[in-house]
């Protein structure tokens, strides 16, 4: 069934954040934060992990309440929020669940039908109840008949296809899909609501490169105001024109995308450091003056004046510096054979579903290769075949002296919940790197008392980061990484990427993070249409070529 309604074009609405303060357990997360989100703003919300970015976003979304302050928006403003972690449990089909985006319209339609039927069947025309009924019909009708002409089914279909679903997926129950695919359903519902403000917390963690490109195009060309938290540099650079940085309980607002913001932030720190040094010099000189002339009758007024000035002086703070300069190298391992992985005529299917057929690949010692392709095309399945975790047809041979380091998407589940964070890495670290364990853990957002926490109390993201640290400390000559950056911040990703660039072993990498992939591999295996295609080109060349194709495809749609 297709419903057509009419509605004037809606323009974005200004939303103001006034004096937000969040305090808990005697600690202030941020204080007296104020800024405005204008119609059509495209904002990156940045800051180190723990600065309060997700908390800020939840408050703007109305999910959490601040200790003090307000978020002010027009009464009819629509704010849509996609959290970082989402688990939907529903027996609806994909199409039915996505169509819930228009639930308010369908509810208005049903209520109009009910009221009109009641008016047609009642005869107490002079009663107060009947007059109230006329008022209700008039008020609801004014809103309902002002709605835009929309072919709802066509809009749902177009959005689902854009986010990577196939038509045959539309009637499948949502509980057949992974968390990542259900995240896309929620994202589709948000996009269909045409909100005045879209809040996205790490939206690219669970979608492939092709869908990221589609999402970029939508946010740039069709969305109104957008605020996004993301550790995907390329994504935020492409879609944002403004950066709001949350640091040390304050905000800094830049009319610039992420790359330009980094330059401006460095300039700001340089000025802060200069002002801080000058102030500290002035304080030291003032204290010397007080110490020298204290008790001198003729200087009493001057001494008192300097003391009062120091009491009222607001000390200049220098912003936290990102200490991502740590150079972490994998510990040395034995030399492997010439061909760590050889795959010949490999086929895999689950019942009637063919993942890929007759796949072949040869990976030489020291090669860094990327597996790319849309979700569900068999990248993780191939890795499981190489690891011997599944049965298959064909041959898969692991070479001589190969020592594998494997980071799976569910790696966090393998950690011992009874060990502390420090014990987990301490038991695998060998040699000189043991002296750097606390520094390394700090780069992956474990600092202070965090290292004494038991693994069992850590969040999923924290466990994933700990698994990555553990892997970085193990001597291996073949690294297989399946989506390693999903829970890493920009600083952690830089540390990992630097280590991988210096890794002298063999690397197989599955990732949809374009910025992370760039410069990391010399060969690409593309999983597409039940085939595995070998491309003798860098990931940079492959992504540049396919990005253009994807954008043309979006335009054709």
XYZ file of C-alpha atoms in Angstrom:
557
model
C 0.000 0.000 0.000
C 1.318 3.452 -0.911
C 0.260 6.598 0.931
C 0.584 10.065 -0.616
C 0.474 13.161 1.570
C 1.290 16.813 0.932
C 3.464 19.050 3.040
C 5.412 22.339 2.599
C 9.224 22.176 2.472
C 10.664 22.107 6.010
C 13.723 24.174 6.814
C 16.197 23.329 9.566
C 15.776 24.831 13.016
C 18.370 26.368 15.320
C 19.121 24.381 18.489
C 20.986 26.003 21.378
C 22.986 24.358 24.149
C 23.003 26.668 27.192
C 25.286 26.289 30.205
C 25.506 22.486 30.254
C 27.293 21.070 33.278
C 27.711 17.376 34.116
C 29.003 16.262 37.516
C 29.149 12.783 39.003
C 30.932 11.231 41.989
C 32.370 14.619 42.915
C 34.005 15.002 39.486
C 33.074 17.591 36.858
C 33.033 16.112 33.341
C 32.383 19.482 31.711
C 31.142 22.834 32.974
C 28.985 25.681 31.621
C 29.170 24.555 27.975
C 27.239 26.737 25.508
C 27.063 26.721 21.718
C 24.497 26.825 18.913
C 23.728 24.252 16.212
C 22.562 26.168 13.154
C 20.398 24.808 10.315
C 22.581 22.792 7.920
C 25.630 22.776 10.227
C 27.846 19.715 9.714
C 29.713 19.347 13.013
C 32.426 16.928 14.160
C 32.354 16.534 17.959
C 35.959 15.766 18.900
C 37.967 15.126 22.052
C 39.924 12.351 23.722
C 38.077 9.305 25.056
C 36.535 10.171 28.414
C 36.179 13.869 27.578
C 32.382 13.504 27.550
C 31.527 13.445 23.821
C 28.954 10.640 23.991
C 27.494 12.129 27.205
C 27.109 15.491 25.464
C 25.410 13.849 22.493
C 22.995 11.904 24.723
C 22.002 15.129 26.491
C 21.312 16.889 23.175
C 19.288 13.829 22.115
C 17.255 13.974 25.338
C 18.437 10.520 26.455
C 20.371 11.879 29.466
C 19.881 14.979 31.616
C 22.658 17.378 32.629
C 23.414 18.397 36.214
C 22.696 21.985 35.132
C 21.847 23.766 31.908
C 19.401 23.260 29.047
C 19.060 22.207 25.426
C 16.580 24.529 23.714
C 14.886 23.650 20.433
C 11.648 24.667 18.656
C 8.687 22.568 19.752
C 8.310 20.869 16.372
C 12.050 20.235 15.871
C 12.943 16.585 15.162
C 16.231 15.357 16.685
C 17.311 11.832 15.699
C 20.041 9.923 17.550
C 22.026 6.837 16.552
C 24.007 5.533 19.550
C 27.334 3.736 19.205
C 26.062 0.434 20.616
C 22.638 -0.737 19.547
C 20.893 -4.058 19.885
C 17.427 -4.262 18.375
C 15.233 -7.239 19.177
C 12.246 -7.442 16.882
C 10.270 -10.036 14.960
C 9.401 -7.599 12.143
C 10.814 -7.913 8.670
C 13.500 -5.463 7.583
C 10.961 -3.527 5.491
C 8.355 -3.409 8.273
C 10.883 -2.267 10.871
C 12.254 0.447 8.585
C 8.728 1.644 7.759
C 8.295 2.492 11.445
C 10.086 5.712 10.563
C 6.701 6.857 9.258
C 4.779 5.519 12.248
C 3.719 9.006 13.367
C 2.223 9.660 9.903
C 0.357 6.356 9.869
C -0.910 7.040 13.413
C -2.215 10.454 12.273
C -3.920 8.814 9.276
C -5.583 6.169 11.455
C -6.717 8.798 13.951
C -8.153 10.953 11.114
C -10.062 7.936 9.801
C -11.417 7.239 13.298
C -12.486 10.840 13.915
C -14.119 11.189 10.484
C -16.027 7.936 11.015
C -17.192 9.187 14.432
C -18.372 12.487 12.923
C -20.283 10.641 10.216
C -22.101 8.352 12.665
C -22.927 10.723 15.547
C -26.083 12.875 15.526
C -25.669 14.968 18.725
C -24.671 18.010 16.672
C -25.413 20.551 19.411
C -23.519 18.826 22.228
C -20.221 20.031 23.701
C -18.704 16.649 22.880
C -19.542 17.057 19.188
C -18.047 20.567 19.139
C -14.887 19.159 20.748
C -14.817 16.471 18.042
C -14.971 19.159 15.309
C -12.068 21.001 16.969
C -10.000 17.794 17.144
C -10.670 16.986 13.473
C -9.780 20.546 12.456
C -6.551 20.621 14.486
C -5.343 17.174 13.372
C -6.442 17.759 9.785
C -4.389 20.942 9.602
C -1.248 18.938 10.464
C -2.158 15.843 8.468
C -3.113 17.480 5.190
C -0.042 19.691 5.360
C 2.230 16.669 5.034
C 4.436 16.297 2.003
C 3.666 14.050 -0.991
C 5.704 10.932 -0.193
C 5.706 7.452 -1.692
C 6.700 5.808 1.567
C 7.444 2.358 0.172
C 9.714 3.823 -2.519
C 11.611 5.915 0.064
C 12.114 2.869 2.331
C 13.326 0.806 -0.625
C 15.762 3.485 -1.855
C 17.245 3.988 1.614
C 17.687 0.268 2.343
C 19.373 -0.311 -1.024
C 21.670 2.642 -0.369
C 22.744 1.140 2.945
C 23.714 -2.152 1.332
C 20.583 -4.339 1.652
C 19.439 -6.491 -1.274
C 15.778 -6.653 -2.319
C 15.585 -10.268 -1.137
C 16.531 -9.026 2.372
C 13.425 -6.831 2.666
C 11.120 -9.625 3.839
C 13.641 -11.387 6.085
C 13.095 -11.056 9.875
C 15.450 -8.568 11.500
C 16.579 -11.194 14.029
C 18.372 -13.025 11.190
C 20.813 -10.122 10.857
C 23.968 -9.292 12.786
C 24.209 -6.293 15.083
C 25.937 -4.335 12.332
C 23.084 -4.890 9.888
C 20.482 -4.028 12.516
C 22.437 -0.825 13.098
C 21.839 -0.042 9.427
C 18.092 -0.579 9.866
C 18.098 1.977 12.691
C 20.148 4.326 10.532
C 17.637 3.913 7.689
C 14.777 4.848 10.055
C 16.643 7.980 11.122
C 17.377 9.066 7.564
C 13.741 8.600 6.546
C 12.469 10.869 9.325
C 14.254 13.843 7.707
C 15.176 15.237 11.131
C 16.290 18.798 11.775
C 19.347 17.400 13.561
C 20.967 13.986 13.138
C 23.271 12.846 15.966
C 25.594 9.980 14.989
C 27.960 8.256 17.435
C 30.544 6.223 15.466
C 28.191 5.463 12.536
C 30.864 3.879 10.308
C 31.952 1.158 12.754
C 29.635 -1.475 11.293
C 29.153 -0.533 7.633
C 31.346 -1.273 4.624
C 33.139 1.278 2.451
C 30.430 1.383 -0.212
C 27.767 2.165 2.385
C 30.016 4.769 4.024
C 30.272 6.552 0.667
C 26.459 6.434 0.302
C 26.040 7.802 3.847
C 28.510 10.620 3.134
C 26.560 11.636 0.042
C 23.295 11.637 2.005
C 24.654 13.681 4.917
C 26.321 16.237 2.637
C 23.569 16.720 0.073
C 20.255 15.797 1.741
C 20.536 16.031 5.540
C 19.937 19.220 7.506
C 22.101 19.721 10.618
C 24.437 16.860 11.534
C 26.662 16.242 14.550
C 28.941 13.218 14.406
C 31.448 11.489 16.674
C 33.824 9.400 14.589
C 37.346 8.028 14.582
C 37.274 7.711 10.772
C 39.355 10.706 9.648
C 38.342 10.464 5.989
C 34.633 10.281 6.875
C 34.590 13.321 9.156
C 36.835 15.318 6.800
C 34.453 14.632 3.919
C 31.192 15.543 5.674
C 31.981 18.217 8.285
C 32.708 21.933 7.992
C 32.807 22.725 11.714
C 34.651 21.079 14.607
C 33.600 21.389 18.253
C 36.363 20.097 20.529
C 35.563 19.033 24.091
C 38.699 19.126 26.244
C 39.422 19.597 29.941
C 35.755 20.407 30.626
C 35.592 23.249 28.069
C 34.812 23.530 24.368
C 36.578 25.160 21.463
C 34.577 25.873 18.319
C 36.298 25.916 14.909
C 34.747 26.780 11.543
C 36.922 24.113 9.942
C 36.961 20.435 9.030
C 39.038 17.956 11.035
C 42.362 18.301 9.187
C 42.267 22.099 9.338
C 41.158 21.942 12.976
C 44.287 19.942 13.871
C 46.447 22.764 12.499
C 44.409 25.422 14.319
C 44.516 23.436 17.574
C 48.309 23.181 17.359
C 48.503 26.949 16.821
C 46.246 27.440 19.853
C 48.472 25.221 22.026
C 51.572 27.157 20.917
C 49.944 30.453 21.957
C 48.750 28.911 25.229
C 52.234 27.634 26.053
C 53.760 31.057 25.359
C 51.128 32.820 27.506
C 51.566 30.187 30.249
C 55.367 30.678 30.346
C 54.973 34.473 30.503
C 52.389 34.195 33.281
C 54.544 31.769 35.284
C 57.495 34.176 34.943
C 55.300 37.060 36.166
C 54.051 34.961 39.129
C 57.598 34.028 40.103
C 58.718 37.681 39.940
C 55.675 38.777 41.981
C 56.408 36.186 44.663
C 60.030 37.331 44.800
C 58.828 40.930 45.241
C 56.471 39.897 48.069
C 59.205 37.853 49.762
C 61.734 40.692 49.457
C 59.575 43.549 50.702
C 57.224 41.797 53.118
C 57.486 43.677 56.437
C 58.912 46.775 54.768
C 56.655 49.610 55.944
C 57.032 51.791 52.826
C 56.141 48.881 50.537
C 53.158 47.525 52.501
C 50.491 48.803 50.087
C 52.386 47.519 47.066
C 52.904 44.090 48.655
C 49.210 43.833 49.560
C 48.231 44.863 46.041
C 50.466 42.196 44.476
C 49.115 39.534 46.875
C 45.498 40.427 45.986
C 46.384 40.314 42.273
C 47.871 36.802 42.656
C 44.798 35.602 44.586
C 42.470 36.754 41.803
C 44.729 35.611 38.971
C 43.189 32.987 36.676
C 45.934 30.502 35.844
C 46.329 29.825 32.130
C 45.773 26.160 31.269
C 47.555 24.439 28.422
C 45.378 21.903 26.588
C 46.137 18.225 26.955
C 48.679 17.075 24.418
C 48.093 13.904 22.400
C 51.147 11.775 23.201
C 50.748 9.471 20.202
C 54.439 9.661 19.329
C 55.081 6.275 20.965
C 56.936 4.085 18.479
C 55.724 0.553 19.104
C 57.281 -2.337 17.193
C 56.177 -5.945 17.156
C 58.679 -8.200 18.946
C 60.925 -10.198 16.572
C 59.735 -13.619 15.436
C 61.229 -16.540 13.518
C 61.394 -16.225 9.716
C 58.518 -17.952 7.939
C 58.592 -19.866 4.657
C 58.354 -18.030 1.318
C 54.570 -18.468 1.045
C 52.780 -18.183 4.416
C 49.306 -18.644 2.826
C 48.350 -20.535 -0.324
C 44.677 -20.996 -1.268
C 43.667 -23.126 -4.269
C 40.119 -23.703 -5.565
C 38.490 -22.862 -2.235
C 34.677 -22.893 -2.077
C 32.355 -22.349 0.862
C 28.598 -22.429 1.237
C 26.103 -22.603 4.095
C 23.269 -24.883 2.943
C 21.960 -23.194 -0.246
C 23.844 -19.943 0.313
C 27.116 -19.784 -1.650
C 29.635 -17.436 -0.002
C 32.331 -17.792 -2.698
C 33.472 -20.486 -5.094
C 36.798 -21.597 -6.629
C 38.835 -18.889 -4.860
C 42.621 -18.902 -5.186
C 45.318 -16.684 -3.696
C 49.030 -16.766 -2.938
C 50.449 -14.477 -0.270
C 54.244 -14.118 -0.150
C 56.374 -13.588 2.940
C 56.431 -9.909 3.911
C 53.418 -8.934 1.776
C 50.761 -6.693 3.246
C 47.376 -7.407 1.628
C 43.829 -6.127 2.170
C 40.564 -8.039 1.910
C 37.840 -5.647 0.768
C 34.204 -6.008 -0.257
C 30.707 -5.438 0.999
C 29.561 -7.045 4.226
C 28.508 -10.662 3.712
C 30.717 -11.284 0.655
C 33.030 -13.704 2.510
C 36.018 -11.752 3.888
C 35.677 -13.074 7.443
C 34.738 -16.520 6.087
C 38.038 -16.690 4.163
C 39.934 -15.769 7.318
C 38.137 -18.511 9.250
C 39.134 -20.966 6.518
C 42.790 -19.864 6.761
C 42.605 -20.277 10.545
C 41.074 -23.761 10.176
C 37.940 -22.762 12.072
C 35.451 -23.949 9.410
C 35.136 -26.754 6.886
C 35.407 -25.982 3.157
C 36.036 -27.480 -0.269
C 39.444 -27.011 -1.911
C 42.902 -26.431 -0.422
C 44.273 -23.913 2.050
C 47.916 -24.373 3.036
C 49.807 -22.568 5.803
C 53.549 -22.308 5.067
C 56.634 -23.454 6.980
C 57.409 -21.831 10.354
C 54.339 -19.610 10.223
C 53.352 -18.169 13.616
C 49.915 -16.519 13.348
C 48.630 -13.585 15.333
C 44.856 -13.414 14.793
C 42.558 -10.576 15.803
C 38.929 -11.621 15.277
C 35.848 -9.416 15.591
C 34.936 -11.400 18.737
C 38.480 -11.413 20.114
C 37.363 -9.769 23.352
C 35.433 -12.897 24.398
C 38.686 -14.896 24.644
C 40.216 -12.846 27.480
C 40.418 -14.252 31.026
C 37.829 -12.263 33.067
C 39.693 -12.928 36.334
C 42.928 -11.195 35.295
C 43.486 -7.454 35.617
C 44.219 -5.287 32.586
C 47.919 -5.127 33.521
C 48.177 -8.878 34.227
C 46.643 -9.630 30.808
C 49.439 -7.879 28.942
C 52.178 -8.639 31.468
C 51.847 -12.387 30.929
C 52.551 -12.143 27.175
C 55.127 -9.293 27.068
C 58.799 -10.263 26.699
C 62.050 -8.323 26.721
C 62.538 -4.547 26.729
C 58.908 -3.764 25.912
C 57.970 -4.749 29.480
C 59.302 -1.375 30.685
C 56.770 0.403 28.419
C 53.621 -1.523 29.360
C 51.932 1.339 31.250
C 52.731 3.791 28.443
C 51.379 1.392 25.804
C 48.199 0.793 27.802
C 47.813 4.578 28.132
C 47.912 4.933 24.343
C 44.982 2.530 24.193
C 43.006 4.512 26.783
C 43.927 2.521 29.922
C 45.385 4.952 32.443
C 45.639 5.396 36.198
C 43.493 2.911 38.112
C 42.155 1.396 34.871
C 45.115 -0.989 34.664
C 44.068 -2.626 37.952
C 40.496 -3.328 36.799
C 39.538 -6.934 36.205
C 38.757 -7.859 32.611
C 35.349 -9.109 33.732
C 34.132 -5.553 34.537
C 35.346 -3.972 31.266
C 32.963 -2.882 28.525
C 32.993 -4.599 25.127
C 34.992 -1.755 23.606
C 37.548 -1.815 26.435
C 38.047 -5.559 26.044
C 38.548 -5.151 22.297
C 41.242 -2.526 22.893
C 42.941 -4.748 25.476
C 42.938 -7.655 23.012
C 44.695 -5.408 20.491
C 47.401 -4.440 23.030
C 47.929 -8.107 23.848
C 48.352 -8.957 20.167
C 50.877 -6.129 19.678
C 53.124 -7.714 22.328
C 53.218 -11.253 20.885
C 56.040 -12.364 18.524
C 54.328 -13.451 15.270
C 55.240 -13.457 11.555
C 51.723 -13.581 10.052
C 49.182 -11.063 11.312
C 45.498 -11.476 10.433
C 43.362 -8.531 11.550
C 39.578 -8.574 11.082
C 38.145 -5.052 11.634
C 40.775 -4.064 14.222
C 39.859 -0.361 14.536
C 36.164 -0.493 15.507
C 36.745 0.537 19.133
C 39.986 2.493 18.774
C 40.233 6.266 18.984
C 42.399 8.274 16.579
C 45.411 8.167 18.867
C 45.238 4.377 19.309
C 44.770 3.875 15.570
C 47.863 5.968 14.851
C 49.915 3.816 17.242
C 48.599 0.604 15.658
C 49.100 1.827 12.088
C 52.674 2.900 12.800
C 53.403 -0.548 14.273
C 51.895 -2.275 11.216
C 53.878 -0.087 8.796
C 57.070 -1.198 10.577
C 55.987 -4.850 10.879
C 58.383 -6.988 8.817
C 56.127 -10.033 8.695
C 53.095 -10.809 6.520
C 49.816 -8.925 7.035
C 46.229 -9.772 6.039
C 43.916 -6.892 6.861
C 40.118 -6.611 6.754
C 38.868 -3.098 7.432
C 36.350 -0.543 6.160
C 38.312 2.382 7.645
C 39.737 4.068 4.543
C 42.147 6.356 6.385
C 43.557 3.403 8.326
C 43.895 1.269 5.178
C 45.734 3.878 3.137
C 49.449 3.164 2.858
C 49.151 -0.224 4.575
C 48.915 -2.740 1.733
C 50.394 -3.386 -1.686
C 47.825 -5.907 -2.921
C 44.031 -6.093 -2.723
C 41.773 -9.152 -2.778
C 38.236 -8.038 -3.626
C 35.324 -10.236 -2.493
C 32.452 -9.664 -4.903
C 29.630 -11.667 -6.502
C 30.797 -14.964 -4.938
C 34.302 -14.502 -6.378
C 37.681 -13.402 -5.027
C 39.462 -11.040 -7.439
C 43.171 -10.212 -7.061
C 44.225 -6.600 -7.773
C 47.929 -5.805 -8.087
C 47.569 -2.248 -6.819
C 47.853 -0.380 -3.550
C 44.758 0.088 -1.427
C 45.027 3.824 -2.188
C 44.677 3.178 -5.938
C 41.875 0.671 -5.405
C 39.891 2.994 -3.125
C 40.368 5.996 -5.396
C 39.084 4.017 -8.385
C 36.116 2.466 -6.575
C 35.110 5.643 -4.763
C 34.440 7.320 -8.112
C 32.431 4.326 -9.289
C 30.403 4.260 -6.068
C 29.549 7.954 -6.291
C 28.387 7.528 -9.895
C 26.271 4.620 -8.768
C 24.712 6.796 -6.044
C 23.957 9.482 -8.615
C 22.301 6.934 -10.894
C 20.128 5.770 -7.999
